[in-house]
Amino acid sequence: MLVGTSTGQTMTESWAQAIIPQFLDLTASRQIEIEIERGNLEAGTDPKHAAREIGKIVHKIAGTAASLGFPGLGAQAQTVESLCHQAAASPARDLDPALKRHLLRALDDLNQELDRVLVTTV
Amino acid sequence: MSASMRYLAVDDDPAFHFVLTKMMTHLGYQPPVCAISAVEALNYLSDPKQHFDAILLEIQMPGMDGIEACQHIRAMAHHKDTPIMMVTTMNGREFVDQAFAVGATDYLTKPINRIELQARLGMLDRLVKEHAHARSLQFAMESMDDIQSFGFAFEDPMTLPKCGSLIDYLALENHLLTLSRLKLHAHTALAFQVVGGAALFRRLNRVEFLDCMEDVGSAIAACLKRQNFLLAYAGSAEFVSILNRTHPIDMLELEQELSSELMVFDAVYESLGLPMLEVRIGATVNSGLFSTSAVKTMLGRARASVRGQSGFHMQYMAG
């Protein structure tokens, strides 16, 4: 049975607890990388490139977060990844404004999840 | 579970390596050898001092991706039948189809959990043993000196060692299971049966029988080459193909083409005093909104239909 905690983390097995510190270190670095690319996305010089780069970073978060007991973070990372794929696949040079807004909102939500996990997980 | 199995895990994410290593050791496996890129993995795999029983491969990686890496691995003679399980967050139909088409054995979507990983690794363990048996068989086919020691039943879904267009029946089942888990349902199963296959099995030795099945498998693959397909030998002188439902098949045309392809072998079979090859085509069986347990039902219905005489006039919906 999975039991939720205030961090959104579910109860994890002992092997997983042992590697959570490394996961949190990596995730903190990734949060900074996402913030940098988000700046590039908003600046608009090469938004598709920024979306592709964000997609690569969140792909890694999506791949492991739920296995370590952070399903909310994993799901939000997957949402962002999917939007990044849509953005990268678009034939237009610039991002569709609606897609860009959607992506920025999803990044806000992801950032909140990251803060929740990184700040409050003990 | 086999503690002696040696796995190569290829993923550019060190965090995934942590997770996988901990899960596998928790399940009683050796820690996998971890490669951080496809290029590093290919270096490991081309090193004759390294031995790997199975490979876990991410699709999305910088530089060479997992699909291309899988093609390179399959091109290595000593890894042409090493089980490869794609382990990835990529859950689109195009990724699943590409992965199995280039030779993946199974497809596991991230995030992984321990119970599912245990089941899928168990399947790979069994496959490694089956492949060891197939390699022995290949050796016997090449040396022709130990044929009697290789027993397999008529019903066994054997790997056809010399037929590059076919995948293992297990991989075909895994492909369907993956599509089912990801709720991707636009595909069709179509079965083929060698007429008089049981009599051929009784009359020929095992190696000759497999040679015969390889001739048929090559002919079917040649007829299906205009569309995306996966084809496997299912045992009992039957083949099953998975096709994309968005490209309907002209069954009469397929039947005629297959007859032409098989005629190529007539002279050889006649000179050997064997009956001409004749293949019956079954009805198309479409995927429905089925559960994973209905995958076998879908394949079973495709095979059941080919055992009837007027198979392709009927259509079934699985599940």
Short mmCIF file of C-alpha atoms in Angstrom, two decimals:
data_model
loop_
_atom_site.label_atom_id
_atom_site.label_comp_id
_atom_site.label_asym_id
_atom_site.label_seq_id
_atom_site.Cartn_x
_atom_site.Cartn_y
_atom_site.Cartn_z
CA MET A 1 0.00 0.00 0.00
CA LEU A 2 1.26 3.50 -0.80
CA VAL A 3 0.73 6.16 1.85
CA GLY A 4 1.02 9.85 0.95
CA THR A 5 3.12 12.33 2.93
CA SER A 6 3.12 16.14 3.06
CA THR A 7 5.89 16.22 0.42
CA GLY A 8 3.81 14.28 -2.04
CA GLN A 9 6.17 11.39 -1.51
CA THR A 10 4.67 7.95 -1.11
CA MET A 11 6.13 5.43 1.30
CA THR A 12 9.10 3.88 -0.42
CA GLU A 13 11.01 0.68 0.07
CA SER A 14 14.23 0.74 2.06
CA TRP A 15 16.46 0.39 -1.01
CA ALA A 16 14.86 3.49 -2.48
CA GLN A 17 15.30 5.52 0.70
CA ALA A 18 19.03 4.86 0.46
CA ILE A 19 19.38 6.58 -2.90
CA ILE A 20 16.99 9.48 -2.40
CA PRO A 21 19.80 11.88 -1.31
CA GLN A 22 21.61 11.35 -4.64
CA PHE A 23 18.34 11.76 -6.51
CA LEU A 24 17.63 15.03 -4.71
CA ASP A 25 21.13 16.35 -5.53
CA LEU A 26 20.66 15.58 -9.21
CA THR A 27 17.17 17.01 -9.18
CA ALA A 28 18.35 20.27 -7.61
CA SER A 29 20.87 20.68 -10.43
CA ARG A 30 18.16 19.91 -12.94
CA GLN A 31 15.86 22.53 -11.46
CA ILE A 32 18.55 25.15 -12.10
CA GLU A 33 19.06 23.89 -15.67
CA ILE A 34 15.31 24.09 -16.29
CA GLU A 35 15.21 27.65 -14.96
CA ILE A 36 18.01 28.70 -17.33
CA GLU A 37 16.24 27.16 -20.34
CA ARG A 38 12.94 28.65 -19.22
CA GLY A 39 14.64 32.06 -19.40
CA ASN A 40 15.73 31.27 -22.97
CA LEU A 41 12.21 30.12 -23.80
CA GLU A 42 10.71 33.37 -22.55
CA ALA A 43 13.40 35.49 -24.22
CA GLY A 44 12.29 33.98 -27.52
CA THR A 45 15.58 33.92 -29.48
CA ASP A 46 15.36 30.18 -30.14
CA PRO A 47 12.32 28.93 -28.19
CA LYS A 48 12.20 25.53 -29.92
CA HIS A 49 15.78 24.82 -28.92
CA ALA A 50 14.95 25.81 -25.34
CA ALA A 51 11.89 23.51 -25.40
CA ARG A 52 14.01 20.61 -26.68
CA GLU A 53 16.56 21.18 -23.91
CA ILE A 54 13.84 21.34 -21.25
CA GLY A 55 12.37 18.16 -22.72
CA LYS A 56 15.67 16.32 -22.25
CA ILE A 57 15.97 17.41 -18.62
CA VAL A 58 12.41 16.59 -17.59
CA HIS A 59 12.65 13.27 -19.44
CA LYS A 60 15.17 12.17 -16.81
CA ILE A 61 13.04 13.38 -13.92
CA ALA A 62 10.00 11.58 -15.38
CA GLY A 63 11.99 8.37 -15.65
CA THR A 64 12.88 8.00 -11.98
CA ALA A 65 10.79 10.24 -9.73
CA ALA A 66 7.83 7.88 -9.35
CA SER A 67 10.12 4.87 -8.77
CA LEU A 68 11.56 6.73 -5.79
CA GLY A 69 8.17 7.62 -4.35
CA PHE A 70 7.46 11.00 -5.99
CA PRO A 71 4.60 10.21 -8.39
CA GLY A 72 3.34 13.81 -8.53
CA LEU A 73 6.72 15.09 -9.63
CA GLY A 74 7.04 12.28 -12.19
CA ALA A 75 3.60 12.97 -13.64
CA GLN A 76 4.20 16.73 -13.92
CA ALA A 77 7.60 16.11 -15.54
CA GLN A 78 5.87 13.85 -18.05
CA THR A 79 3.30 16.58 -18.83
CA VAL A 80 6.09 19.07 -19.49
CA GLU A 81 7.99 16.53 -21.59
CA SER A 82 4.94 15.91 -23.74
CA LEU A 83 4.45 19.67 -24.33
CA CYS A 84 8.15 20.02 -25.18
CA HIS A 85 7.81 17.26 -27.78
CA GLN A 86 4.82 19.08 -29.29
CA ALA A 87 6.81 22.30 -29.39
CA ALA A 88 9.86 20.66 -30.96
CA ALA A 89 7.74 18.85 -33.56
CA SER A 90 5.96 22.00 -34.70
CA PRO A 91 6.96 22.95 -38.27
CA ALA A 92 6.77 26.69 -37.55
CA ARG A 93 9.98 28.50 -36.63
CA ASP A 94 8.39 30.14 -33.58
CA LEU A 95 6.32 28.49 -30.93
CA ASP A 96 2.57 28.73 -31.15
CA PRO A 97 1.67 31.37 -28.47
CA ALA A 98 -1.01 29.12 -26.94
CA LEU A 99 1.39 26.20 -26.67
CA LYS A 100 4.03 28.48 -25.18
CA ARG A 101 1.59 29.71 -22.52
CA HIS A 102 0.56 26.16 -21.78
CA LEU A 103 4.20 25.08 -21.47
CA LEU A 104 5.07 28.00 -19.17
CA ARG A 105 2.12 27.16 -16.91
CA ALA A 106 3.21 23.51 -16.80
CA LEU A 107 6.72 24.65 -15.94
CA ASP A 108 5.31 26.73 -13.08
CA ASP A 109 3.52 23.65 -11.75
CA LEU A 110 6.67 21.57 -12.15
CA ASN A 111 8.67 24.17 -10.28
CA GLN A 112 6.20 24.01 -7.41
CA GLU A 113 6.50 20.21 -7.33
CA LEU A 114 10.29 20.47 -7.37
CA ASP A 115 10.24 22.97 -4.51
CA ARG A 116 7.92 20.75 -2.53
CA VAL A 117 10.15 17.71 -3.01
CA LEU A 118 13.50 19.46 -2.61
CA VAL A 119 12.63 21.78 0.26
CA THR A 120 10.51 19.52 2.38
CA THR A 121 11.85 15.99 1.85
CA VAL A 122 13.92 14.96 4.83
CA MET B 1 15.46 -15.37 -11.26
CA SER B 2 19.02 -16.05 -12.32
CA ALA B 3 21.75 -14.52 -10.17
CA SER B 4 24.34 -15.43 -12.78
CA MET B 5 22.82 -13.27 -15.51
CA ARG B 6 24.92 -10.31 -16.54
CA TYR B 7 23.00 -7.26 -17.77
CA LEU B 8 24.15 -4.15 -19.58
CA ALA B 9 22.00 -1.09 -18.77
CA VAL B 10 22.25 1.83 -21.18
CA ASP B 11 20.82 5.15 -20.04
CA ASP B 12 22.20 8.67 -19.97
CA ASP B 13 20.63 9.34 -16.58
CA PRO B 14 22.79 8.38 -13.59
CA ALA B 15 19.74 8.56 -11.32
CA PHE B 16 18.13 5.78 -13.35
CA HIS B 17 21.30 3.72 -12.95
CA PHE B 18 20.98 4.16 -9.17
CA VAL B 19 17.35 3.06 -9.23
CA LEU B 20 17.90 0.11 -11.52
CA THR B 21 20.97 -1.14 -9.69
CA LYS B 22 19.19 -1.01 -6.33
CA MET B 23 16.06 -2.69 -7.67
CA MET B 24 17.98 -5.47 -9.40
CA THR B 25 20.22 -6.26 -6.46
CA HIS B 26 17.14 -6.20 -4.22
CA LEU B 27 15.64 -8.83 -6.53
CA GLY B 28 18.76 -10.99 -6.28
CA TYR B 29 20.39 -10.08 -9.59
CA GLN B 30 23.96 -8.99 -10.15
CA PRO B 31 24.29 -5.20 -10.39
CA PRO B 32 24.05 -4.33 -14.08
CA VAL B 33 27.02 -2.89 -15.93
CA CYS B 34 25.94 0.68 -16.64
CA ALA B 35 26.76 2.60 -19.82
CA ILE B 36 25.94 6.30 -19.98
CA SER B 37 25.62 6.46 -23.79
CA ALA B 38 24.95 4.25 -26.79
CA VAL B 39 28.55 4.64 -27.93
CA GLU B 40 29.87 3.46 -24.58
CA ALA B 41 27.46 0.51 -24.73
CA LEU B 42 28.64 -0.48 -28.21
CA ASN B 43 32.23 -0.37 -26.99
CA TYR B 44 31.33 -2.76 -24.18
CA LEU B 45 29.44 -5.04 -26.53
CA SER B 46 32.19 -5.21 -29.13
CA ASP B 47 34.79 -6.09 -26.50
CA PRO B 48 35.32 -9.87 -26.75
CA LYS B 49 36.32 -10.00 -23.07
CA GLN B 50 32.89 -8.77 -22.01
CA HIS B 51 29.91 -11.09 -21.87
CA PHE B 52 26.33 -9.88 -21.47
CA ASP B 53 23.24 -12.06 -21.27
CA ALA B 54 20.75 -9.26 -21.86
CA ILE B 55 20.59 -5.52 -22.49
CA LEU B 56 18.32 -2.80 -21.07
CA LEU B 57 18.24 0.16 -23.42
CA GLU B 58 16.78 3.69 -23.12
CA ILE B 59 15.47 5.19 -26.37
CA GLN B 60 15.97 8.90 -25.85
CA MET B 61 19.65 9.64 -25.36
CA PRO B 62 21.88 12.42 -26.70
CA GLY B 63 23.89 11.47 -29.77
CA MET B 64 22.94 8.00 -30.90
CA ASP B 65 19.46 7.05 -29.67
CA GLY B 66 18.34 3.63 -28.45
CA ILE B 67 16.66 2.66 -31.73
CA GLU B 68 19.86 3.18 -33.71
CA ALA B 69 21.88 1.50 -30.98
CA CYS B 70 19.57 -1.52 -31.15
CA GLN B 71 20.21 -1.79 -34.90
CA HIS B 72 23.97 -1.69 -34.33
CA ILE B 73 23.72 -4.33 -31.62
CA ARG B 74 21.66 -6.64 -33.84
CA ALA B 75 24.30 -6.26 -36.57
CA MET B 76 26.89 -7.78 -34.22
CA ALA B 77 26.95 -11.50 -34.93
CA HIS B 78 27.39 -12.42 -31.27
CA HIS B 79 24.46 -10.24 -30.16
CA LYS B 80 21.94 -10.93 -32.90
CA ASP B 81 19.72 -12.80 -30.45
CA THR B 82 20.73 -11.25 -27.12
CA PRO B 83 17.48 -10.12 -25.45
CA ILE B 84 17.10 -6.35 -25.56
CA MET B 85 14.46 -4.67 -23.42
CA MET B 86 13.77 -1.03 -24.15
CA VAL B 87 13.26 0.82 -20.85
CA THR B 88 11.97 4.26 -21.62
CA THR B 89 9.44 7.01 -20.96
CA MET B 90 8.68 7.17 -24.71
CA ASN B 91 5.17 5.76 -24.99
CA GLY B 92 4.10 6.63 -28.55
CA ARG B 93 3.13 3.96 -31.07
CA GLU B 94 5.94 5.01 -33.42
CA PHE B 95 8.57 4.30 -30.75
CA VAL B 96 7.07 0.91 -29.85
CA ASP B 97 6.85 -0.18 -33.50
CA GLN B 98 10.33 1.07 -34.34
CA ALA B 99 11.83 -0.67 -31.32
CA PHE B 100 10.38 -4.09 -32.15
CA ALA B 101 11.08 -3.65 -35.87
CA VAL B 102 14.80 -3.14 -35.20
CA GLY B 103 14.95 -6.19 -32.96
CA ALA B 104 13.87 -5.26 -29.43
CA THR B 105 12.62 -8.20 -27.40
CA ASP B 106 10.48 -6.28 -24.94
CA TYR B 107 9.45 -2.75 -24.01
CA LEU B 108 9.10 -1.45 -20.47
CA THR B 109 7.88 2.06 -19.80
CA LYS B 110 9.28 4.21 -17.01
CA PRO B 111 8.75 4.77 -14.19
CA ILE B 112 9.58 1.19 -13.40
CA ASN B 113 8.34 -0.58 -10.31
CA ARG B 114 9.90 -3.58 -8.64
CA ILE B 115 7.10 -6.07 -9.30
CA GLU B 116 6.88 -5.34 -13.01
CA LEU B 117 10.66 -5.31 -13.35
CA GLN B 118 10.86 -8.70 -11.63
CA ALA B 119 8.33 -10.18 -14.06
CA ARG B 120 10.03 -8.78 -17.14
CA LEU B 121 13.53 -9.81 -16.04
CA GLY B 122 12.15 -13.29 -15.36
CA MET B 123 10.91 -13.39 -18.96
CA LEU B 124 14.36 -12.33 -20.20
CA ASP B 125 15.95 -15.08 -18.09
CA ARG B 126 13.75 -17.66 -19.80
CA LEU B 127 14.53 -16.20 -23.19
CA VAL B 128 18.27 -16.41 -22.58
CA LYS B 129 17.85 -20.13 -21.94
CA GLU B 130 15.74 -20.57 -25.08
CA HIS B 131 18.32 -18.73 -27.15
CA ALA B 132 21.08 -20.96 -25.82
CA HIS B 133 19.00 -23.86 -27.12
CA ALA B 134 18.53 -22.12 -30.49
CA ARG B 135 22.27 -21.49 -30.78
CA SER B 136 22.90 -25.18 -30.23
CA LEU B 137 20.38 -25.88 -32.93
CA GLN B 138 22.06 -23.47 -35.32
CA PHE B 139 25.35 -25.21 -34.62
CA ALA B 140 23.76 -28.54 -35.41
CA MET B 141 22.28 -27.15 -38.62
CA GLU B 142 25.72 -25.99 -39.67
CA SER B 143 27.57 -29.12 -38.68
CA MET B 144 24.73 -31.59 -39.36
CA ASP B 145 26.38 -34.06 -37.04
CA ASP B 146 24.18 -34.02 -34.00
CA ILE B 147 20.69 -33.62 -35.31
CA GLN B 148 19.09 -36.31 -33.20
CA SER B 149 20.00 -34.62 -29.93
CA PHE B 150 17.77 -31.64 -30.74
CA GLY B 151 14.27 -32.40 -29.78
CA PHE B 152 11.49 -29.92 -30.19
CA ALA B 153 7.82 -30.56 -30.59
CA PHE B 154 5.71 -29.64 -33.59
CA GLU B 155 3.88 -27.07 -31.46
CA ASP B 156 7.06 -25.29 -30.28
CA PRO B 157 7.47 -21.68 -31.46
CA MET B 158 11.08 -22.07 -32.51
CA THR B 159 13.46 -19.27 -33.47
CA LEU B 160 14.30 -19.67 -37.14
CA PRO B 161 18.02 -18.98 -37.07
CA LYS B 162 18.54 -18.13 -40.72
CA CYS B 163 15.42 -16.06 -41.30
CA GLY B 164 16.35 -12.45 -40.59
CA SER B 165 12.90 -11.01 -41.36
CA LEU B 166 11.25 -12.85 -38.48
CA ILE B 167 11.23 -12.01 -34.81
CA ASP B 168 10.72 -14.41 -31.92
CA TYR B 169 7.12 -15.33 -31.14
CA LEU B 170 7.74 -14.12 -27.59
CA ALA B 171 8.83 -10.72 -28.93
CA LEU B 172 5.66 -10.61 -31.02
CA GLU B 173 3.56 -11.27 -27.91
CA ASN B 174 5.54 -8.60 -26.04
CA HIS B 175 4.90 -6.13 -28.84
CA LEU B 176 1.16 -6.69 -28.53
CA LEU B 177 1.30 -6.50 -24.74
CA THR B 178 3.15 -3.20 -24.96
CA LEU B 179 0.59 -1.75 -27.38
CA SER B 180 -2.15 -2.96 -25.05
CA ARG B 181 -0.58 -1.42 -21.93
CA LEU B 182 -0.20 1.88 -23.76
CA LYS B 183 -3.79 1.66 -25.02
CA LEU B 184 -2.71 1.69 -28.68
CA HIS B 185 -5.16 -0.48 -30.57
CA ALA B 186 -4.92 0.13 -34.32
CA HIS B 187 -3.43 -3.21 -35.31
CA THR B 188 -4.41 -6.50 -36.87
CA ALA B 189 -3.16 -10.05 -36.48
CA LEU B 190 -3.00 -12.35 -39.49
CA ALA B 191 -2.00 -16.02 -39.36
CA PHE B 192 -0.53 -18.26 -42.04
CA GLN B 193 -0.42 -22.06 -41.98
CA VAL B 194 1.67 -24.44 -44.03
CA VAL B 195 -0.75 -26.98 -45.51
CA GLY B 196 0.30 -30.47 -44.48
CA GLY B 197 2.77 -29.07 -41.94
CA ALA B 198 2.25 -31.92 -39.47
CA ALA B 199 3.01 -34.50 -42.16
CA LEU B 200 6.16 -32.61 -43.12
CA PHE B 201 7.23 -32.58 -39.48
CA ARG B 202 6.83 -36.38 -39.26
CA ARG B 203 8.61 -36.97 -42.52
CA LEU B 204 11.59 -34.61 -42.18
CA ASN B 205 14.25 -34.41 -39.52
CA ARG B 206 14.17 -31.33 -37.29
CA VAL B 207 16.77 -29.38 -39.22
CA GLU B 208 15.08 -30.03 -42.56
CA PHE B 209 11.73 -29.03 -41.09
CA LEU B 210 13.14 -25.71 -39.85
CA ASP B 211 14.75 -25.12 -43.26
CA CYS B 212 11.33 -25.61 -44.78
CA MET B 213 9.72 -23.17 -42.32
CA GLU B 214 12.45 -20.64 -43.12
CA ASP B 215 11.56 -20.85 -46.80
CA VAL B 216 7.93 -20.15 -45.97
CA GLY B 217 8.82 -17.34 -43.53
CA SER B 218 10.96 -15.62 -46.18
CA ALA B 219 8.15 -15.89 -48.73
CA ILE B 220 5.55 -14.38 -46.35
CA ALA B 221 7.94 -11.57 -45.38
CA ALA B 222 8.55 -10.77 -49.05
CA CYS B 223 4.78 -10.40 -49.59
CA LEU B 224 4.32 -8.11 -46.58
CA LYS B 225 7.30 -5.87 -47.24
CA ARG B 226 5.22 -2.95 -48.59
CA GLN B 227 3.82 -2.25 -45.13
CA ASN B 228 5.00 -2.17 -41.56
CA PHE B 229 4.77 -5.67 -40.19
CA LEU B 230 6.15 -7.98 -37.57
CA LEU B 231 6.20 -11.69 -38.31
CA ALA B 232 7.00 -14.68 -36.10
CA TYR B 233 6.96 -18.45 -36.39
CA ALA B 234 4.37 -19.61 -33.86
CA GLY B 235 4.93 -23.38 -33.96
CA SER B 236 2.65 -26.01 -35.55
CA ALA B 237 3.78 -24.83 -39.01
CA GLU B 238 2.00 -21.53 -38.41
CA PHE B 239 3.15 -17.94 -38.66
CA VAL B 240 1.54 -14.85 -37.17
CA SER B 241 1.95 -11.33 -38.43
CA ILE B 242 1.01 -8.04 -36.76
CA LEU B 243 0.05 -5.32 -39.19
CA ASN B 244 -1.12 -1.74 -38.93
CA ARG B 245 -4.89 -1.63 -39.31
CA THR B 246 -4.73 1.74 -41.08
CA HIS B 247 -3.33 -0.04 -44.17
CA PRO B 248 -6.00 -2.59 -45.15
CA ILE B 249 -4.80 -5.77 -46.80
CA ASP B 250 -6.04 -6.98 -50.15
CA MET B 251 -6.35 -10.64 -49.23
CA LEU B 252 -6.71 -11.97 -52.77
CA GLU B 253 -3.64 -10.08 -53.89
CA LEU B 254 -1.72 -11.35 -50.87
CA GLU B 255 -2.75 -14.93 -51.62
CA GLN B 256 -1.61 -14.63 -55.24
CA GLU B 257 1.69 -13.00 -54.31
CA LEU B 258 2.39 -15.67 -51.73
CA SER B 259 1.73 -18.43 -54.26
CA SER B 260 4.23 -16.79 -56.63
CA GLU B 261 6.84 -16.47 -53.90
CA LEU B 262 6.44 -20.13 -52.94
CA MET B 263 6.71 -21.30 -56.56
CA VAL B 264 10.39 -20.29 -56.42
CA PHE B 265 10.96 -23.32 -54.21
CA ASP B 266 8.99 -25.81 -56.35
CA ALA B 267 11.94 -27.17 -58.31
CA VAL B 268 14.04 -27.77 -55.20
CA TYR B 269 11.21 -29.47 -53.34
CA GLU B 270 10.35 -31.58 -56.34
CA SER B 271 13.95 -32.72 -56.70
CA LEU B 272 13.92 -33.74 -53.04
CA GLY B 273 10.68 -35.64 -53.49
CA LEU B 274 8.85 -33.29 -51.15
CA PRO B 275 5.36 -31.86 -51.68
CA MET B 276 5.15 -28.32 -53.05
CA LEU B 277 4.78 -25.67 -50.37
CA GLU B 278 1.24 -24.44 -49.91
CA VAL B 279 0.21 -21.84 -47.36
CA ARG B 280 -3.26 -21.00 -46.10
CA ILE B 281 -4.06 -17.46 -44.95
CA GLY B 282 -6.43 -16.82 -42.05
CA ALA B 283 -8.83 -14.01 -41.23
CA THR B 284 -7.63 -10.65 -39.99
CA VAL B 285 -8.24 -10.27 -36.25
CA ASN B 286 -8.45 -6.68 -35.09
CA SER B 287 -7.39 -5.48 -31.67
CA GLY B 288 -10.23 -4.30 -29.50
CA LEU B 289 -10.26 -2.50 -26.19
CA PHE B 290 -8.80 -5.58 -24.65
CA SER B 291 -6.99 -6.40 -21.47
CA THR B 292 -3.46 -7.75 -21.50
CA SER B 293 -4.86 -11.25 -21.00
CA ALA B 294 -6.68 -10.94 -24.31
CA VAL B 295 -3.45 -10.58 -26.27
CA LYS B 296 -3.11 -14.34 -26.33
CA THR B 297 -6.77 -14.52 -27.30
CA MET B 298 -6.13 -12.26 -30.26
CA LEU B 299 -3.23 -14.39 -31.44
CA GLY B 300 -5.22 -17.53 -30.67
CA ARG B 301 -8.16 -16.35 -32.78
CA ALA B 302 -5.89 -15.45 -35.66
CA ARG B 303 -4.41 -18.95 -35.51
CA ALA B 304 -7.80 -20.59 -35.07
CA SER B 305 -9.09 -18.84 -38.17
CA VAL B 306 -6.25 -20.13 -40.34
CA ARG B 307 -7.20 -23.67 -39.43
CA GLY B 308 -10.54 -23.13 -41.24
CA GLN B 309 -10.72 -23.36 -45.04
CA SER B 310 -12.36 -20.02 -45.80
CA GLY B 311 -10.46 -17.94 -43.28
CA PHE B 312 -10.18 -14.58 -44.91
CA HIS B 313 -13.89 -14.13 -45.50
CA MET B 314 -14.37 -13.59 -41.78
CA GLN B 315 -13.23 -10.86 -39.46
CA TYR B 316 -12.91 -11.14 -35.72
CA MET B 317 -12.61 -8.60 -32.97
CA ALA B 318 -10.38 -9.70 -30.11
CA GLY B 319 -11.14 -9.05 -26.46
#
